[in-house]
């Protein structure tokens, strides 16, 4: 077979579009030369996906192999191309799936788990304390009442009576009067100042009423009632604190109203509550008394350190 037949056979190889044809036998890369046979062998091996075996004539075998290489890479069966693809797919999948706490190192995962456990335990304890505080008296609240009170007061106090069988049906007004020492050495007693009515007038029509106007006096009176018996004797260690708190509010309100007058000094204060029942609705057959009920507290002396310059400084601060 002559050189031209060999060259035409080489050009008809299915996977050899990139190979250079050997038109004449004088070309060193022809079919009759060792280099040409090596190039044909290389093309056949590239089709099967096997590693390339170069011929002796590197001048012609090199370019043919260079063109065959990308074709094998795009064909997919080549293990050399599949390997790097798999290597790249692994890290991408790992990074995408590790999120949140799982993305942390094991040491930080342990720290995060301990922190979450502590937060969950604190929330459970807080909810349990609130439940015992607002629930009706029971064995746990009676046995651990002191612990519950230390946890709740004063920041988390709740008095909205979630488990009350009936809502409040009474209006309670807190009033105060003073015994004033006048400038000429005499003593006079003022009339009753309705502090609850003053707070009501202050918040009436106000779209953003003060928290102090709404709750300070009411909470102080509730605090006093809860820590004293029907004879106004303190029950427990918080009774003296309730008296001091209520007395301080009364003195500040009296000074705001200028109850002492020019040259006068408030020496003693006295509180009372006026309780009236809320009228029932027209469709109800319930009968309630419309007569107010008063609870009068004893006279409380005003400490001497609340007179003179200290009171003037406090009024200036307000």
PDB file of C-alpha atoms in Angstrom, residues 99-121:
ATOM      1  CA  UNK A  99     -24.745  26.031  59.042  1.00  0.00           C
ATOM      2  CA  UNK A 100     -25.482  27.510  62.462  1.00  0.00           C
ATOM      3  CA  UNK A 101     -23.978  25.756  65.449  1.00  0.00           C
ATOM      4  CA  UNK A 102     -22.884  22.827  63.279  1.00  0.00           C
ATOM      5  CA  UNK A 103     -20.407  25.102  61.483  1.00  0.00           C
ATOM      6  CA  UNK A 104     -18.517  25.743  64.733  1.00  0.00           C
ATOM      7  CA  UNK A 105     -15.622  23.725  65.981  1.00  0.00           C
ATOM      8  CA  UNK A 106     -16.396  20.960  68.524  1.00  0.00           C
ATOM      9  CA  UNK A 107     -15.091  23.062  71.409  1.00  0.00           C
ATOM     10  CA  UNK A 108     -17.343  26.014  70.558  1.00  0.00           C
ATOM     11  CA  UNK A 109     -20.269  23.672  69.957  1.00  0.00           C
ATOM     12  CA  UNK A 110     -19.932  22.468  73.554  1.00  0.00           C
ATOM     13  CA  UNK A 111     -19.802  26.058  74.819  1.00  0.00           C
ATOM     14  CA  UNK A 112     -22.884  27.008  72.785  1.00  0.00           C
ATOM     15  CA  UNK A 113     -24.781  23.956  74.019  1.00  0.00           C
ATOM     16  CA  UNK A 114     -23.976  24.792  77.650  1.00  0.00           C
ATOM     17  CA  UNK A 115     -25.064  28.418  77.164  1.00  0.00           C
ATOM     18  CA  UNK A 116     -28.356  27.353  75.599  1.00  0.00           C
ATOM     19  CA  UNK A 117     -28.955  24.904  78.435  1.00  0.00           C
ATOM     20  CA  UNK A 118     -28.372  27.620  81.056  1.00  0.00           C
ATOM     21  CA  UNK A 119     -30.718  30.041  79.282  1.00  0.00           C
ATOM     22  CA  UNK A 120     -33.418  27.383  78.997  1.00  0.00           C
ATOM     23  CA  UNK A 121     -33.058  26.508  82.693  1.00  0.00           C
TER      24      UNK A 121
END
